[in-house]
Amino acid sequence: MDRDRQRLGLLALTQLIVALDYNIVYVALPDIGDALGFGPQSVQWVVSAYAVGLGGLLLFGGRAVDRLGARRMFMTGLALYGVASLAGGLAPSAGVLIAARAVQGVGGALLTPATLTLVYRGFAEGPARNRALGAWGMAGSAGLATGSLLGGVLTEYLGWEWVFFVNVPLALGCALAAPRLLPADPPRTRGAFDLPGAALATAGSVLLVLGLASGPQAGWLSLRGAGALGAGAVLIGVLLYVEARTRDPLIPLKLARGRNLSTTMIVIALFQGTLGGGFYILTSYLQPVRGYSALQTGLTFLPLTLVCMAAALKAAPVLLGRFGVRTTLAASTVGTGAGIAVMVAGTTSGGGFWTLLPGSVVWGLFGGVAFVTLFASAGSGVAPHEQGVASGLASTAKEVGGAMGLAAFVAITTGSPHLLDGLHAAGWTAAAATVVAGLIALALKDPSPQPNPGPSPALEGATR
């Protein structure tokens, strides 16, 4: 295997690690809650603490990639990710685990935009980038598949701690390979780093995610609920005011206000919110309601994510090339909503694996295409020197949407006197919201590709 293929493999493996950690935790949540004393609502903090760290620093991470270099931020993010995973597995209490998950999120806030930027800059916009994003999306789906199954195996036979320990050798291996496989960072760009903007973006985003995550447990009218949301909204408003008057802004407002990126951010937020909510709903149905073990739950998730892998790698690049971003994203997102609806319908009959299988296939097929297309849309028409901040904006929308969706679906589920009724209400809401996201995608337009030096012929061939 030549160096260019190894480079693409490294970027794909990094995406697999992030996706692996996302899904592996969901399967282990009941055991983590029992071991460390989380309540039914507070256990969501195992997920939400990561979202707070990640969502709060993604804008900073995206600009740091543009200013300080993608490879440098890639390695720094991996180091934080690995150390925090080790601390999470060793956590003796709920508080220590939540803190470790927040630090893990900080590592992800550097790693995610760095990985996407290396994909965007390494592959010219069009077929080459679509194929690269297909491989990247397939790796993410593989992480989801591996996470659900591996999480079940590890939790069942070794204990919940191993859903964190498994990240350590993977992160270490990628960090050691990066200096050899990734291109050296270009000279740092001129201009001061927007520290006031970074502070406002981080504080505002953290407060928004904190408020969304705290609402179901502390109450939406509490200081941690409405208070955090209100303070976060004020700080984001101040951020926009400051950025409009800064010579070298953290967020170029012309870029953020662009029709395509702003529309993509809305669709990503809704898509990720219903994705996270869907995993929560399905896990809550299979384990507390159906009495499935962690391993059985992981096996039930497997068809969905295997189909998602195949769709991301094979179908998404072909459909993007034939129909463009707008049509592909709208159709695949609406199809994802239909898949969630079929899945929820399967739970109304009280069925298990085989009853849920049709919904798993439909959800996985359309969801795999939609995931790749969302990030193809985020980088489409963006100049190379702004790819980091564009990926940071898109990823921030993804994480804030995920926190918002999880908080909403936890509130809907726990607000019902009967768990199954609450899960059904949350599931139908998730399906409807995903269809709405697909309709919003129709506001996109297919822009002219930006100039890109593109990959070497060998690198382009590595995606075929």
XYZ file of N, CA and C in Angstrom, residues 275-450:
528
model
N -30.736 11.685 14.960
C -29.874 10.505 15.017
C -29.593 10.117 16.465
N -29.117 11.100 17.246
C -28.843 10.817 18.655
C -30.101 10.413 19.402
N -31.212 11.116 19.111
C -32.465 10.756 19.740
C -32.920 9.361 19.358
N -32.707 9.001 18.087
C -33.092 7.670 17.630
C -32.328 6.569 18.343
N -31.020 6.768 18.531
C -30.226 5.767 19.256
C -30.688 5.661 20.715
N -30.966 6.804 21.325
C -31.455 6.787 22.716
C -32.786 6.056 22.808
N -33.703 6.352 21.892
C -35.030 5.734 21.911
C -34.922 4.228 21.710
N -34.123 3.828 20.727
C -34.018 2.399 20.437
C -33.346 1.644 21.582
N -32.282 2.236 22.161
C -31.620 1.595 23.297
C -32.571 1.467 24.487
N -33.351 2.529 24.746
C -34.287 2.496 25.869
C -35.400 1.477 25.638
N -35.768 1.289 24.388
C -36.796 0.292 24.073
C -36.252 -1.131 24.245
N -35.061 -1.371 23.719
C -34.532 -2.730 23.725
C -34.130 -3.202 25.117
N -33.543 -2.305 25.932
C -33.031 -2.760 27.229
C -34.061 -2.646 28.357
N -34.525 -1.453 28.734
C -35.510 -1.408 29.820
C -36.858 -2.055 29.466
N -37.325 -1.898 28.206
C -38.648 -2.418 27.846
C -38.589 -3.893 27.468
N -37.707 -4.227 26.520
C -37.639 -5.606 26.035
C -36.750 -6.512 26.892
N -35.904 -5.901 27.727
C -35.032 -6.696 28.583
C -33.827 -7.278 27.877
N -33.407 -6.664 26.755
C -32.235 -7.145 26.031
C -30.968 -6.880 26.834
N -29.982 -7.744 26.695
C -28.663 -7.488 27.261
C -27.929 -6.477 26.381
N -26.782 -5.991 26.868
C -25.988 -5.051 26.070
C -25.539 -5.696 24.759
N -25.179 -6.976 24.796
C -24.746 -7.663 23.581
C -25.892 -7.812 22.588
N -27.054 -8.174 23.056
C -28.208 -8.308 22.166
C -28.578 -6.962 21.551
N -28.459 -5.897 22.335
C -28.741 -4.564 21.810
C -27.758 -4.200 20.704
N -26.475 -4.493 20.934
C -25.471 -4.220 19.916
C -25.743 -4.966 18.630
N -26.157 -6.216 18.718
C -26.467 -7.004 17.526
C -27.683 -6.450 16.784
N -28.627 -5.888 17.516
C -29.808 -5.310 16.879
C -29.452 -4.060 16.088
N -28.464 -3.301 16.556
C -28.004 -2.119 15.827
C -27.196 -2.481 14.573
N -26.676 -3.675 14.517
C -25.707 -4.031 13.489
C -26.231 -3.883 12.056
N -27.436 -4.370 11.701
C -27.894 -4.217 10.309
C -27.972 -2.760 9.873
N -28.455 -1.889 10.757
C -28.578 -0.470 10.424
C -27.226 0.102 10.006
N -26.211 -0.163 10.813
C -24.924 0.469 10.546
C -24.156 -0.215 9.420
N -24.355 -1.506 9.201
C -23.712 -2.159 8.062
C -24.278 -1.637 6.745
N -25.595 -1.455 6.688
C -26.207 -0.876 5.492
C -25.732 0.556 5.308
N -25.608 1.298 6.413
C -25.131 2.683 6.368
C -23.712 2.749 5.798
N -22.848 1.813 6.195
C -21.482 1.757 5.662
C -21.486 1.597 4.151
N -22.255 0.625 3.672
C -22.293 0.357 2.236
C -22.845 1.552 1.467
N -23.882 2.197 2.014
C -24.482 3.345 1.334
C -23.511 4.517 1.267
N -22.776 4.753 2.361
C -21.823 5.871 2.382
C -20.695 5.661 1.374
N -20.172 4.447 1.296
C -19.021 4.175 0.438
C -19.404 4.055 -1.028
N -20.499 3.379 -1.315
C -20.832 3.052 -2.703
C -21.890 3.966 -3.311
N -22.992 4.197 -2.566
C -24.106 4.929 -3.158
C -23.909 6.436 -3.142
N -23.396 6.992 -2.037
C -23.315 8.450 -1.902
C -22.482 9.108 -3.002
N -21.249 8.642 -3.307
C -20.485 9.306 -4.366
C -21.178 9.245 -5.727
N -21.824 8.128 -6.037
C -22.513 7.987 -7.324
C -23.695 8.946 -7.406
N -24.490 9.001 -6.349
C -25.669 9.876 -6.349
C -25.276 11.346 -6.365
N -24.215 11.704 -5.638
C -23.746 13.092 -5.665
C -23.297 13.488 -7.063
N -22.575 12.587 -7.735
C -22.119 12.888 -9.093
C -23.250 12.997 -10.086
N -24.300 12.241 -9.883
C -25.401 12.213 -10.847
C -26.452 13.291 -10.587
N -26.793 13.504 -9.316
C -27.906 14.407 -9.002
C -27.487 15.697 -8.307
N -26.251 15.792 -7.835
C -25.804 16.986 -7.137
C -26.167 16.965 -5.666
N -25.637 17.951 -4.948
C -25.801 17.989 -3.493
C -27.254 18.216 -3.101
N -27.917 19.185 -3.715
C -29.265 19.584 -3.298
C -30.253 18.422 -3.361
N -30.368 17.799 -4.510
C -31.339 16.724 -4.691
C -30.978 15.510 -3.834
N -29.692 15.165 -3.810
C -29.264 13.996 -3.043
C -29.536 14.191 -1.563
N -29.239 15.387 -1.039
C -29.428 15.623 0.389
C -30.910 15.637 0.755
N -31.726 16.315 -0.045
C -33.154 16.383 0.265
C -33.784 14.991 0.256
N -33.504 14.207 -0.797
C -34.119 12.881 -0.913
C -33.628 11.934 0.182
N -32.332 11.954 0.451
C -31.792 11.013 1.440
C -32.234 11.363 2.856
N -32.391 12.651 3.164
C -32.827 13.041 4.498
C -34.305 12.699 4.723
N -35.128 12.946 3.714
C -36.528 12.530 3.814
C -36.612 11.010 3.957
N -35.791 10.288 3.188
C -35.762 8.830 3.306
C -35.326 8.366 4.686
N -34.394 9.096 5.303
C -33.971 8.763 6.664
C -35.132 8.890 7.638
N -35.908 9.964 7.488
C -37.093 10.132 8.322
C -38.078 8.992 8.142
N -38.245 8.538 6.893
C -39.136 7.405 6.638
C -38.614 6.145 7.328
N -37.295 5.953 7.301
C -36.709 4.789 7.962
C -36.943 4.803 9.464
N -36.797 5.989 10.082
C -37.058 6.100 11.516
C -38.526 5.770 11.810
N -39.433 6.240 10.935
C -40.853 5.962 11.130
C -41.149 4.464 11.051
N -40.527 3.788 10.095
C -40.720 2.340 9.981
C -40.184 1.642 11.227
N -39.048 2.127 11.748
C -38.474 1.563 12.962
C -39.424 1.744 14.155
N -39.972 2.947 14.311
C -40.888 3.208 15.421
C -42.137 2.337 15.303
N -42.626 2.170 14.078
C -43.791 1.315 13.860
C -43.509 -0.110 14.337
N -42.268 -0.558 14.172
C -41.898 -1.887 14.633
C -41.961 -2.018 16.143
N -41.707 -0.925 16.865
C -41.759 -0.991 18.329
C -43.186 -0.998 18.852
N -44.130 -0.488 18.058
C -45.514 -0.434 18.550
C -46.127 -1.821 18.699
N -45.584 -2.792 17.944
C -46.096 -4.162 18.059
C -45.367 -4.966 19.132
N -44.391 -4.331 19.783
C -43.642 -5.017 20.831
C -42.633 -6.010 20.304
N -42.286 -5.900 19.021
C -41.371 -6.855 18.418
C -39.920 -6.580 18.734
N -39.074 -7.539 18.363
C -37.647 -7.439 18.604
C -36.867 -7.284 17.316
N -35.768 -8.028 17.200
C -34.814 -7.863 16.118
C -35.472 -7.922 14.738
N -36.254 -8.962 14.469
C -36.795 -9.153 13.122
C -37.864 -8.131 12.781
N -38.601 -7.697 13.768
C -39.610 -6.666 13.530
C -38.966 -5.319 13.228
N -37.810 -5.071 13.842
C -37.104 -3.794 13.638
C -36.220 -3.807 12.393
N -35.990 -4.969 11.809
C -35.046 -5.078 10.692
C -35.424 -4.222 9.483
N -36.700 -4.204 9.008
C -37.012 -3.354 7.844
C -36.678 -1.893 8.072
N -37.030 -1.371 9.240
C -36.699 0.019 9.541
C -35.208 0.251 9.597
N -34.461 -0.733 10.120
C -33.003 -0.623 10.181
C -32.403 -0.472 8.785
N -32.907 -1.258 7.843
C -32.371 -1.231 6.480
C -32.675 0.111 5.808
N -33.928 0.574 5.918
C -34.306 1.843 5.280
C -33.546 3.001 5.915
N -33.490 3.035 7.236
C -32.774 4.094 7.951
C -31.296 4.082 7.573
N -30.674 2.922 7.567
C -29.257 2.838 7.244
C -28.948 3.239 5.817
N -29.803 2.827 4.861
C -29.564 3.134 3.452
C -29.580 4.635 3.197
N -30.655 5.288 3.615
C -30.766 6.729 3.360
C -29.872 7.542 4.289
N -29.695 7.093 5.543
C -28.851 7.824 6.483
C -27.396 7.841 6.066
N -26.896 6.743 5.501
C -25.513 6.704 5.031
C -25.250 7.695 3.921
N -26.195 7.809 2.994
C -26.064 8.780 1.907
C -26.163 10.200 2.454
N -27.117 10.434 3.360
C -27.318 11.784 3.891
C -26.100 12.272 4.662
N -25.477 11.409 5.451
C -24.335 11.826 6.271
C -23.183 12.314 5.396
N -22.847 11.554 4.365
C -21.773 11.967 3.458
C -22.144 13.256 2.736
N -23.388 13.358 2.284
C -23.815 14.519 1.510
C -23.815 15.786 2.351
N -24.152 15.674 3.634
C -24.130 16.840 4.508
C -22.752 17.476 4.559
N -21.709 16.658 4.674
C -20.363 17.223 4.785
C -19.777 17.569 3.420
N -20.272 16.949 2.358
C -19.916 17.425 1.018
C -20.495 18.816 0.814
N -21.705 19.048 1.312
C -22.340 20.353 1.204
C -21.611 21.402 2.039
N -21.157 21.018 3.241
C -20.479 21.972 4.123
C -19.194 22.513 3.507
N -18.461 21.682 2.754
C -17.205 22.125 2.156
C -17.334 22.615 0.735
N -18.544 22.553 0.183
C -18.737 22.910 -1.219
C -18.697 24.420 -1.415
N -17.874 24.858 -2.368
C -17.790 26.273 -2.687
C -17.003 27.103 -1.693
N -16.304 26.463 -0.746
C -15.529 27.174 0.279
C -14.062 27.214 -0.124
N -13.441 28.398 -0.013
C -12.034 28.540 -0.368
C -11.154 27.700 0.542
N -10.014 27.190 0.048
C -9.163 26.315 0.855
C -8.746 26.914 2.192
N -8.459 28.230 2.232
C -7.977 28.822 3.476
C -9.084 29.012 4.512
N -10.351 28.709 4.143
C -11.459 28.812 5.091
C -12.108 27.452 5.360
N -11.472 26.368 4.903
C -12.062 25.051 5.100
C -12.133 24.680 6.583
N -11.147 25.099 7.362
C -11.152 24.773 8.783
C -12.333 25.382 9.502
N -12.571 26.682 9.280
C -13.682 27.329 9.976
C -15.015 26.825 9.437
N -15.101 26.494 8.147
C -16.347 25.948 7.589
C -16.671 24.599 8.237
N -15.658 23.746 8.368
C -15.886 22.453 9.008
C -16.208 22.635 10.486
N -15.604 23.657 11.132
C -15.915 23.944 12.525
C -17.356 24.401 12.706
N -17.834 25.257 11.804
C -19.220 25.707 11.868
C -20.192 24.548 11.664
N -19.922 23.723 10.651
C -20.795 22.581 10.380
C -20.788 21.602 11.548
N -19.611 21.352 12.106
C -19.513 20.403 13.216
C -20.147 20.959 14.480
N -20.063 22.285 14.679
C -20.738 22.899 15.825
C -22.242 22.720 15.710
N -22.783 22.965 14.516
C -24.218 22.752 14.299
C -24.590 21.299 14.576
N -23.717 20.383 14.179
C -23.959 18.954 14.407
C -24.042 18.641 15.898
N -23.096 19.162 16.682
C -23.057 18.843 18.109
C -24.154 19.555 18.894
N -24.403 20.830 18.577
C -25.491 21.539 19.254
C -26.822 20.877 18.915
N -26.988 20.474 17.651
C -28.201 19.765 17.259
C -28.341 18.442 17.983
N -27.225 17.722 18.138
C -27.273 16.460 18.855
C -27.681 16.633 20.306
N -27.108 17.648 20.968
C -27.477 17.921 22.364
C -28.937 18.349 22.468
N -29.377 19.179 21.522
C -30.756 19.637 21.525
C -31.722 18.464 21.324
N -31.377 17.590 20.369
C -32.239 16.445 20.108
C -32.309 15.495 21.283
N -31.152 15.182 21.878
C -31.139 14.267 23.015
C -31.948 14.836 24.173
N -31.760 16.134 24.458
C -32.508 16.755 25.548
C -34.010 16.709 25.271
N -34.383 17.000 24.032
C -35.802 17.009 23.681
C -36.417 15.622 23.803
N -35.701 14.615 23.309
C -36.279 13.270 23.307
C -36.268 12.639 24.706
N -35.278 12.996 25.530
C -35.312 12.562 26.929
C -36.513 13.189 27.631
N -36.757 14.478 27.360
C -37.875 15.169 27.992
C -39.209 14.556 27.557
N -39.347 14.264 26.261
C -40.593 13.662 25.766
C -40.799 12.284 26.379
N -39.726 11.501 26.417
C -39.834 10.129 26.929
C -40.163 10.097 28.405
N -39.404 10.859 29.202
C -39.596 10.816 30.654
C -40.819 11.611 31.091
N -41.349 12.460 30.204
C -42.545 13.225 30.555
C -43.816 12.412 30.486
N -43.747 11.221 29.929
C -44.920 10.356 29.842
C -44.979 9.434 31.061
N -46.194 9.156 31.575
C -46.288 8.249 32.728
C -45.901 6.810 32.383
N -45.948 6.460 31.115
C -45.575 5.120 30.679
C -44.395 5.212 29.718
N -43.315 4.492 30.022
C -42.087 4.593 29.235
C -42.332 4.296 27.764
N -43.056 3.245 27.454
C -43.255 2.873 26.060
C -44.023 3.941 25.296
N -45.033 4.532 25.931
C -45.770 5.616 25.278
C -44.850 6.811 25.010
N -43.994 7.120 25.980
C -43.052 8.217 25.790
C -42.065 7.947 24.668
N -41.589 6.703 24.580
C -40.663 6.341 23.508
C -41.331 6.447 22.143
N -42.584 6.040 22.045
C -43.304 6.151 20.767
C -43.479 7.618 20.370
N -43.869 8.458 21.324
C -44.044 9.886 21.022
C -42.730 10.510 20.566
N -41.636 10.165 21.238
C -40.329 10.684 20.856
C -39.924 10.180 19.476
N -40.219 8.916 19.189
C -39.846 8.344 17.899
C -40.581 8.985 16.739
N -41.890 9.188 16.876
C -42.641 9.845 15.800
C -42.177 11.286 15.610
N -41.835 11.955 16.714
C -41.313 13.324 16.611
C -39.988 13.341 15.847
N -39.117 12.376 16.130
C -37.832 12.292 15.441
C -38.020 12.072 13.947
N -38.941 11.199 13.584
C -39.192 10.935 12.167
C -39.692 12.195 11.459
N -40.623 12.913 12.078
C -41.170 14.124 11.467
C -40.105 15.212 11.323
N -39.270 15.377 12.357
C -38.225 16.402 12.300
C -37.219 16.112 11.198
N -36.913 14.839 10.960
C -35.964 14.480 9.912
C -36.542 14.785 8.533
N -37.817 14.527 8.342
C -38.463 14.864 7.063
C -38.433 16.374 6.837
N -38.693 17.150 7.884
C -38.620 18.611 7.772
C -37.213 19.044 7.349
N -36.180 18.406 7.914
C -34.800 18.731 7.539
C -34.584 18.485 6.041
N -35.139 17.403 5.512
C -35.011 17.127 4.084
C -35.659 18.191 3.238
N -36.795 18.703 3.663
C -37.468 19.768 2.909
C -36.663 21.071 2.960
N -36.037 21.346 4.106
C -35.194 22.543 4.207
C -34.015 22.457 3.255
N -33.503 21.245 3.027
C -32.359 21.063 2.120
C -32.659 21.515 0.704
N -33.921 21.631 0.342
C -34.270 22.099 -1.000
C -33.873 23.558 -1.216
N -33.554 24.284 -0.131
C -33.096 25.673 -0.267
C -31.658 25.774 -0.759
N -30.931 24.652 -0.800
C -29.544 24.664 -1.269
C -29.472 24.945 -2.757
N -28.305 25.420 -3.171
C -28.000 25.494 -4.595
C -26.629 24.887 -4.797
N -26.404 24.324 -5.965
C -25.111 23.715 -6.263
C -24.158 24.798 -6.742
N -23.158 25.187 -5.905
C -22.245 26.272 -6.276
C -21.171 25.799 -7.236
N -20.476 26.773 -7.808
C -19.328 26.441 -8.642
C -18.185 25.990 -7.754
N -17.485 24.922 -8.100
C -16.377 24.453 -7.272
C -15.312 25.519 -7.102
N -14.690 25.559 -5.909
C -13.590 26.477 -5.644
C -12.293 25.899 -6.191
